[in-house]
CSV table of C-alpha atoms in Angstrom, one decimal:
chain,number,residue,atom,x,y,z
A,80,UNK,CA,0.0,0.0,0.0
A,81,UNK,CA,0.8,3.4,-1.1
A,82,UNK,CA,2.6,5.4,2.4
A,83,UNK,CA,0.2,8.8,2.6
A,84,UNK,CA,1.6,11.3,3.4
A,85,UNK,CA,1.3,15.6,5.1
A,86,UNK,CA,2.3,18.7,4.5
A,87,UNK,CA,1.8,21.4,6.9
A,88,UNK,CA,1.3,24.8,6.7
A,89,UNK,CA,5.0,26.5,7.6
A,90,UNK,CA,5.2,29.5,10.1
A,91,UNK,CA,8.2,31.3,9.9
A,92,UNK,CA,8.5,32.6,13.4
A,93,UNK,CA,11.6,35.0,12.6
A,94,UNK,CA,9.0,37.0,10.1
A,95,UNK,CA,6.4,37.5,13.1
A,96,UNK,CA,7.7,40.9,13.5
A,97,UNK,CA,7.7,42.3,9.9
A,98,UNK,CA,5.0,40.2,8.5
A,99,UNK,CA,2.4,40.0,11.3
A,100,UNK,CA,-0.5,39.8,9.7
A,101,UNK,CA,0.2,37.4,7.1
A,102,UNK,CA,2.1,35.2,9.3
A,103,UNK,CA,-1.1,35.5,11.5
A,104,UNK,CA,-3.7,33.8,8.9
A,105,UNK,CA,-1.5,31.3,8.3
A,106,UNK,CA,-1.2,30.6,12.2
A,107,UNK,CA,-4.7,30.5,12.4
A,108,UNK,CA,-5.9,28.9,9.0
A,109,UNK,CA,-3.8,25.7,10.0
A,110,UNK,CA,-5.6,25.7,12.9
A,111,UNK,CA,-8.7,25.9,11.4
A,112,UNK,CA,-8.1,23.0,9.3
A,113,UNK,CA,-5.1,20.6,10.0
A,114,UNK,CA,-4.7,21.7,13.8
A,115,UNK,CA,-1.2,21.4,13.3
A,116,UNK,CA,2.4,23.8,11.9
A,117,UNK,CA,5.0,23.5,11.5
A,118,UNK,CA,7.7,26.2,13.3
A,119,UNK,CA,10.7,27.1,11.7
A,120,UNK,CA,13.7,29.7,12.7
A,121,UNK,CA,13.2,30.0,16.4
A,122,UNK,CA,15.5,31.9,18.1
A,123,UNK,CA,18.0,30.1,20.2
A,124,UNK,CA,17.2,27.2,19.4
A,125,UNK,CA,19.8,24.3,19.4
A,126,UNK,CA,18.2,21.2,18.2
A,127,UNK,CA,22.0,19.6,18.3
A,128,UNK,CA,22.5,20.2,21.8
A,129,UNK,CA,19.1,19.0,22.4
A,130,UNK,CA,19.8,15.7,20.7
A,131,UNK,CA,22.6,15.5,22.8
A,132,UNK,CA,20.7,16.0,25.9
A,133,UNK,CA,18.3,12.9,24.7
A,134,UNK,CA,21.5,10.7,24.4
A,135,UNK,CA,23.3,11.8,27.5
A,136,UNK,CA,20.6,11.2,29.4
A,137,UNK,CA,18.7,8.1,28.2
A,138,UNK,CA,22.4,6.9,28.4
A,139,UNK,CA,22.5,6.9,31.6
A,140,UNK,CA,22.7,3.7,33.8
A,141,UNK,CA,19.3,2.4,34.9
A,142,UNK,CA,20.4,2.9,38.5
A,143,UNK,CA,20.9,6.4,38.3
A,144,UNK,CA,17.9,7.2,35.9
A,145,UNK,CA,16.2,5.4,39.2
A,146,UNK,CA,17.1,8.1,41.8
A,147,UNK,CA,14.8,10.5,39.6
A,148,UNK,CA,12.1,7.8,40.0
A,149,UNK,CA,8.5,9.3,40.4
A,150,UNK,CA,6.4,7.6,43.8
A,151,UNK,CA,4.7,5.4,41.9
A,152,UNK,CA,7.8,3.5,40.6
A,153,UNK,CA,10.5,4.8,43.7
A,154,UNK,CA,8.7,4.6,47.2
A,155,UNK,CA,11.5,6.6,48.4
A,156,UNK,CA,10.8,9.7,46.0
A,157,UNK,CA,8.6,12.6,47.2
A,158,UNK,CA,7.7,13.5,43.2
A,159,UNK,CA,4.6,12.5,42.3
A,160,UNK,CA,4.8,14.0,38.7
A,161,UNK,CA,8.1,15.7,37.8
A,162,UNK,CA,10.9,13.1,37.0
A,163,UNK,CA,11.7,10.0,35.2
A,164,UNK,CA,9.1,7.5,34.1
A,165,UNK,CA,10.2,3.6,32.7
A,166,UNK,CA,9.3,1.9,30.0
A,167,UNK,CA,6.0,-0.4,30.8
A,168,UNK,CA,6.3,-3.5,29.5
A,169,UNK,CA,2.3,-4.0,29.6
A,170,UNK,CA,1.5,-0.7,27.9
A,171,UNK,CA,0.9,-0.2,24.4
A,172,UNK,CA,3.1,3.2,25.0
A,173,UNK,CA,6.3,2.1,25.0
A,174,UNK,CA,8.7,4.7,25.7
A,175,UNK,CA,10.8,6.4,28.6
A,176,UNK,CA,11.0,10.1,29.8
A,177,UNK,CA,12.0,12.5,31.8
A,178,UNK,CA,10.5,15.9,32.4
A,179,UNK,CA,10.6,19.0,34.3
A,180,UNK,CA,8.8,22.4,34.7
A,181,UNK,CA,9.4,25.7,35.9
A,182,UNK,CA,10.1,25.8,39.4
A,183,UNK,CA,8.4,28.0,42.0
A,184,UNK,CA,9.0,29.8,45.2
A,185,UNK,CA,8.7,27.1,47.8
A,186,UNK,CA,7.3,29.7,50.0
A,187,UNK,CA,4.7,31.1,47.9
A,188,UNK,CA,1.7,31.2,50.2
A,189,UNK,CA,-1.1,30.7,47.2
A,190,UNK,CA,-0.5,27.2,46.1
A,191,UNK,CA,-2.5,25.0,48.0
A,192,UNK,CA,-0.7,22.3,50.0
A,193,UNK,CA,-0.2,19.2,47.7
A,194,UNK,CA,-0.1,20.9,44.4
A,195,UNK,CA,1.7,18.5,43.1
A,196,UNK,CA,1.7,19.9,39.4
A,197,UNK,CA,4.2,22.7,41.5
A,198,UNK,CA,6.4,20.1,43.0
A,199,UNK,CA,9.9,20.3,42.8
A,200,UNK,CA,12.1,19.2,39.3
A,201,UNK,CA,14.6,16.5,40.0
A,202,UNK,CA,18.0,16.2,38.0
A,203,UNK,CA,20.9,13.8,37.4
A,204,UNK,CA,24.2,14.9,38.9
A,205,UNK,CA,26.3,16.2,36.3
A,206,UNK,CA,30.3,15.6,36.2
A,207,UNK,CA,30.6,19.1,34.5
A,208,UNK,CA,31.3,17.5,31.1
A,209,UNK,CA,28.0,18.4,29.8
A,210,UNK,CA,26.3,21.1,31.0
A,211,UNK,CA,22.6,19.1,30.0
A,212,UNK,CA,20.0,21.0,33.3
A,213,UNK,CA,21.5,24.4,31.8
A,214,UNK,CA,20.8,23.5,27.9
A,215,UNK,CA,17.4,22.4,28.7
A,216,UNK,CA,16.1,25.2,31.1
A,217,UNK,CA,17.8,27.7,28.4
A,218,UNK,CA,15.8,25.7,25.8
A,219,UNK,CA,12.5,25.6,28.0
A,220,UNK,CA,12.6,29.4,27.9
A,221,UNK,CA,13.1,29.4,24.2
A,222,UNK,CA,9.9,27.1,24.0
A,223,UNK,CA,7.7,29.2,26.1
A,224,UNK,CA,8.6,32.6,24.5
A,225,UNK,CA,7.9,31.2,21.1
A,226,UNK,CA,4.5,29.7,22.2
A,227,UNK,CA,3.6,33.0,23.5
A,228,UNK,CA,4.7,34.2,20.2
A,229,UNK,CA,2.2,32.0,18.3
A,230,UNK,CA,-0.7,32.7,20.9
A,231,UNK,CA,-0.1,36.0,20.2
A,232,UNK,CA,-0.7,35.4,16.4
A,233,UNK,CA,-3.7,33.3,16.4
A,234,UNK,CA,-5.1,36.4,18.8
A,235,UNK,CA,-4.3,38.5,15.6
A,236,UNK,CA,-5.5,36.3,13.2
A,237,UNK,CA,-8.4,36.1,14.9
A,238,UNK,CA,-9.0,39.8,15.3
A,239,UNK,CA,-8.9,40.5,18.1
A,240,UNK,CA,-6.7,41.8,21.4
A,241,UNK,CA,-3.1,40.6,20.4
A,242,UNK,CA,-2.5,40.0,24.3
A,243,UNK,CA,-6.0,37.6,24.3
A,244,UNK,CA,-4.7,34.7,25.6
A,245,UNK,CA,-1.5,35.5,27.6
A,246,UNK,CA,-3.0,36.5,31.0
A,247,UNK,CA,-3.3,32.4,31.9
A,248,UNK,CA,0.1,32.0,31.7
A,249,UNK,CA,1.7,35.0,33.3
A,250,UNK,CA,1.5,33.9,36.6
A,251,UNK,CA,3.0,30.3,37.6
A,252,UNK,CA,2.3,28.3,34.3
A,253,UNK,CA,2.4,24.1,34.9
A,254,UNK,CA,4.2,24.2,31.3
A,255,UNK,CA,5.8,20.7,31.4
A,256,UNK,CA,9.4,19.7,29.0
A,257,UNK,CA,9.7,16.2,28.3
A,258,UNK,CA,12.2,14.0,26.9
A,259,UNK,CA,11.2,11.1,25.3
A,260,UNK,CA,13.0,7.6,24.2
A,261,UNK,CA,11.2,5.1,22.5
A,262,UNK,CA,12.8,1.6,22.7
A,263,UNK,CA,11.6,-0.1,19.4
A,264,UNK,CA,9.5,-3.7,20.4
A,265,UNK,CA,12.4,-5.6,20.3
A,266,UNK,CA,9.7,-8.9,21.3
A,267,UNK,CA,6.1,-9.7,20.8
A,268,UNK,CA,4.5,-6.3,21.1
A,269,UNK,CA,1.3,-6.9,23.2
A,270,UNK,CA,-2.5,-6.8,21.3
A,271,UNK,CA,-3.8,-3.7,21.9
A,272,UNK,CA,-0.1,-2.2,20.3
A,273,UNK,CA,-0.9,-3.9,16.9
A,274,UNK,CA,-3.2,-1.4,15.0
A,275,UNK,CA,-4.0,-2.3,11.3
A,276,UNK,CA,-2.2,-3.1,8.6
A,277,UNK,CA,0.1,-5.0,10.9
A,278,UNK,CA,1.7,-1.7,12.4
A,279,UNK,CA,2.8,-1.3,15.6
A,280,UNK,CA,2.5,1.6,18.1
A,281,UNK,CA,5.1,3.1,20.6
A,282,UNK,CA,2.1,5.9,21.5
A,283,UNK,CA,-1.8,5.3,20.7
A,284,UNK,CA,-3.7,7.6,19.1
A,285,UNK,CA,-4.5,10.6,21.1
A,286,UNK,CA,-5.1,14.3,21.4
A,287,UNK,CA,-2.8,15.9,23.4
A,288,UNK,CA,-4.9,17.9,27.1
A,289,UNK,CA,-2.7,21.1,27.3
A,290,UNK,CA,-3.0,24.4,25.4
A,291,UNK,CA,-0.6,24.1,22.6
A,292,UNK,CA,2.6,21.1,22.0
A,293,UNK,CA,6.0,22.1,20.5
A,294,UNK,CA,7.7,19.2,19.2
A,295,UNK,CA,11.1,18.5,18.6
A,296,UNK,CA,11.3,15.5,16.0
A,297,UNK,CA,15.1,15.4,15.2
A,298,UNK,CA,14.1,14.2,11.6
A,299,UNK,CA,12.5,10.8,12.8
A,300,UNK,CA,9.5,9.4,11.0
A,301,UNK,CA,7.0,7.7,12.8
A,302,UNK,CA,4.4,10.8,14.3
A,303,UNK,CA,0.9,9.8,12.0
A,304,UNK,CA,-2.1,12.5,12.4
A,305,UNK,CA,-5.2,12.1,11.6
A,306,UNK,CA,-6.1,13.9,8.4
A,307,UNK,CA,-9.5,15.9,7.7
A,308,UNK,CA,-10.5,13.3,5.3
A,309,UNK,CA,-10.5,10.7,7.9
A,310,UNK,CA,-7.2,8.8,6.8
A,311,UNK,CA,-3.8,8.4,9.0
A,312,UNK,CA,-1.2,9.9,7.3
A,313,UNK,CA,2.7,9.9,7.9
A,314,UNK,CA,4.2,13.4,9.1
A,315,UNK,CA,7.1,13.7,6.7
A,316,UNK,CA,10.0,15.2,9.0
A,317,UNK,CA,11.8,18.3,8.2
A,318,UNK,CA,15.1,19.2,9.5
A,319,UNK,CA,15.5,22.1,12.1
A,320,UNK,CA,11.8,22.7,12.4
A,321,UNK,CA,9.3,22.4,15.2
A,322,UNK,CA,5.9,20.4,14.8
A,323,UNK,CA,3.3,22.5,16.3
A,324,UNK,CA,-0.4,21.4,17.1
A,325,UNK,CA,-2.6,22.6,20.4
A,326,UNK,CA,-4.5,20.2,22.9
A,327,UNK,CA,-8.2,19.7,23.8
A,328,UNK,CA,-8.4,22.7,26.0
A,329,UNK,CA,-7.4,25.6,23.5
A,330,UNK,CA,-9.7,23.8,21.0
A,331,UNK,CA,-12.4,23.6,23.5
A,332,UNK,CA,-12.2,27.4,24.6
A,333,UNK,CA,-12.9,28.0,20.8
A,334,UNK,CA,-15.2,26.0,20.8
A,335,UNK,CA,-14.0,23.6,18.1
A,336,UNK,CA,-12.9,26.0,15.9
A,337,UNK,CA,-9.4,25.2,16.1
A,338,UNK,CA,-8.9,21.4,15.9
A,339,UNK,CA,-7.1,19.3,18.6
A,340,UNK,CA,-5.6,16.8,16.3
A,341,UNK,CA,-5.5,13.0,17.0
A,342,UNK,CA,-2.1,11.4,16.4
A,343,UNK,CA,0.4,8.7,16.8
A,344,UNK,CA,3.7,7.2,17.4
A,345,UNK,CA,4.3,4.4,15.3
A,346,UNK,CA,7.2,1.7,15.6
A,347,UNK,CA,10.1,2.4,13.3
A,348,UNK,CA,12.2,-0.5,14.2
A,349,UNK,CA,14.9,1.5,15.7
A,350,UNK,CA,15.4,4.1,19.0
A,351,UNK,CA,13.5,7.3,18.6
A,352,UNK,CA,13.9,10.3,20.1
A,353,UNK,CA,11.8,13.1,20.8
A,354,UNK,CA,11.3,16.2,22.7
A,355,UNK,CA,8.4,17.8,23.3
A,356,UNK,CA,7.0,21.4,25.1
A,357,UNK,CA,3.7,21.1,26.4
A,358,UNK,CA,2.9,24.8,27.5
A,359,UNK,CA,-0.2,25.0,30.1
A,360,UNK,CA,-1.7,27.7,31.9
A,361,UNK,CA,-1.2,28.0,35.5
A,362,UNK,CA,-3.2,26.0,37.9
A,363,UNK,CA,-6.1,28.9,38.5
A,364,UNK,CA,-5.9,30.0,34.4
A,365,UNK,CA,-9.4,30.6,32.9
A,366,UNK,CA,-9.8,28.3,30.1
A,367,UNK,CA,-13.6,28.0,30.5
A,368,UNK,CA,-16.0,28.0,27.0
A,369,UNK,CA,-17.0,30.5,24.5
A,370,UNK,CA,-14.1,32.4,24.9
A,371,UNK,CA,-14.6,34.6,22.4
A,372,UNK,CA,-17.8,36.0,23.8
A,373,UNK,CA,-15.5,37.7,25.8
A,374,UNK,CA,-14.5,39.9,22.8
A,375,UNK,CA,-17.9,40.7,20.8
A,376,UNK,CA,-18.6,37.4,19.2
A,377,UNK,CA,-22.0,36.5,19.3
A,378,UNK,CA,-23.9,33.0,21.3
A,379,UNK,CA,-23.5,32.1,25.0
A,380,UNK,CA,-21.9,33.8,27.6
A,381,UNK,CA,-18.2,32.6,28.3
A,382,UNK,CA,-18.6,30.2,31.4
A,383,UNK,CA,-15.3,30.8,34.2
A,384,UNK,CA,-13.4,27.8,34.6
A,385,UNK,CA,-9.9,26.7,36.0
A,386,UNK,CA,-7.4,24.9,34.3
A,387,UNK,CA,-5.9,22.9,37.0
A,388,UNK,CA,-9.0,20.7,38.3
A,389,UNK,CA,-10.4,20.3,34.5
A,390,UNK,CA,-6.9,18.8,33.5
A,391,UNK,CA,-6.2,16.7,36.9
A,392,UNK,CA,-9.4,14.9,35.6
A,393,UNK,CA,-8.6,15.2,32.0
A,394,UNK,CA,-5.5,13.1,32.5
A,395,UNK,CA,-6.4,10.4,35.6
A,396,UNK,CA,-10.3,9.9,34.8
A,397,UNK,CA,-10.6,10.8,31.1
A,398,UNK,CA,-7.9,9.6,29.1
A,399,UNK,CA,-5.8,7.7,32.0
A,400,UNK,CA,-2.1,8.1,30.1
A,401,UNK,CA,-0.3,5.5,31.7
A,402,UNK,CA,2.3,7.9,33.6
A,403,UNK,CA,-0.2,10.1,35.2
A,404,UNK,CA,-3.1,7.9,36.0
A,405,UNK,CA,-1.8,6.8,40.1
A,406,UNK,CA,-1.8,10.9,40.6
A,407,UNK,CA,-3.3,11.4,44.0
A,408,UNK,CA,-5.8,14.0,44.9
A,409,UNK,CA,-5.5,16.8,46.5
């Protein structure tokens, strides 16, 4: 059978500036239609180093990878969500990561006791060789000023306030950077990984929960999306070049208008490596519906809602991801 293939609309980010409104449709017709970009020319971005940051650590030894253990897998760790997670032999996601967020003020006084989406980032000691918790919180910054960047174009493109959707985020965002390695099934995969057509999956189909996902491919195939017409279709990689799409809460403030996107990893018979930003309001962040009632469009009112409880359920009770599904309340 025939491979099928997509091409994205391109944003170049370094014309945001000089070409605003243009670069602003195109933000917002890919949203409209694909629900996915691709990102190209951010600033500071070293998708090298970041490459390197995937080998360093996923080379790690498996005792040292341990110490960063969430509770679920180390007793002994206080993280609950920040840290490493294994590879789960009876899942059909089969992959390794580690991720990390934006650390807060351990004193601040208006995070409620057992926030765990503020806890703590762990890291792996470092020998001073390679420098890999400096490249990535210099990167993270580089991720979240770009997505700001983009929000700030759909707003545009949109027509209305430029500055729309920032005030979620300008206060503690639960933003979350992952790394991700994906082991290829080097065994019988297990049944509900074997999708049709005899392919394999490393990730299930899925939309992603948070506002908006940059991804950082490093030129591997293997990301399918699921294409207007109803058909899976491979992502053909570019070099140097963010894949964009947004999650289930930015589409469902706009009330479907912009598409959340289902995709999937498939197996590609070797490691994969992939790095992606998953940029989310903070924890009291109004991401209720009808939005845009807010600025003049007509039908219901826009209904308050905060981002923290609706995604605590989104991800334990809703679509149970494997590595976030023992969360505890709070």
């Amino acid at each position: 059978m025939e491979k099928q293939t997509l091409r994205l609309p391109t944003v170049d980010i370094s014309k945001a500036k000089t070409h605003r409104s243009e670069v602003a449709q195109t933000v917002v017709d890919g949203l409209e239609n694909t629900g996915f970009l691709f990102i190209e020319n951010v600033q500071g971005l070293n998708y090298d180093q970041l490459y390197k940051c995937c080998q360093w650590f996923f080379g790690l030894p498996m005792e040292t990878k341990k110490t960063l253990l969430r509770n679920i897998w180390n007793s002994k760790s206080s993280n609950v969500y920040r840290g490493y997670f294994p590879v789960s032999e009876n899942e059909p996601s089969r992959k390794e990561g580690f991720e990390f967020g934006r650390d807060v003020d351990p004193n601040d006084q208006t995070i409620a006791p057992g926030n765990w989406f503020y806890e703590k980032s762990v890291w792996p000691n470092e020998d001073g060789t390679f420098l890999f918790k400096k490249i990535l919180l210099e990167t993270y910054d580089y991720m979240h000023e770009t997505a700001l960047e983009i929000l700030q174009l759909a707003a545009i493109g949109l027509g209305i306030d430029e500055h729309a959707f920032e005030p979620i985020f300008s206060t503690r965002p639960m933003s979350t950077f992952r790394l991700i390695h994906y082991p290829p099934w080097g065994q019988t995969p297990p049944a509900n990984a074997v999708i049709e057509d005899g392919k394999v999956v490393t990730t299930p189909d899925h939309t992603d929960s948070n506002f908006l996902t940059l991804l950082t491919t490093f030129n591997y195939k293997g990301l399918e999306i699921l294409a207007p017409d109803g058909r899976w279709v491979e992502l053909e990689p570019r070099p140097n070049t963010l894949v964009m799409n947004i999650g289930d809460v930015f589409s469902r403030m706009m009330g479907g208008r912009f598409k959340a996107t289902r995709h999937r990893v498939i197996d590609i018979g070797i490691d994969r490596y992939s790095v992606p930003f998953f940029l989310e309001p903070s924890f009291d962040g109004d991401i209720g519906i009808n939005f845009l009632s807010k600025y003049g469009s007509e039908g219901p009112d826009h209904v308050v809602e905060k981002y923290g409880p609706w995604v605590m359920n989104t991800m334990k009770n809703v679509k149970k991801f494997f590595e976030y599904r023992h969360l505890p309340e709070f």
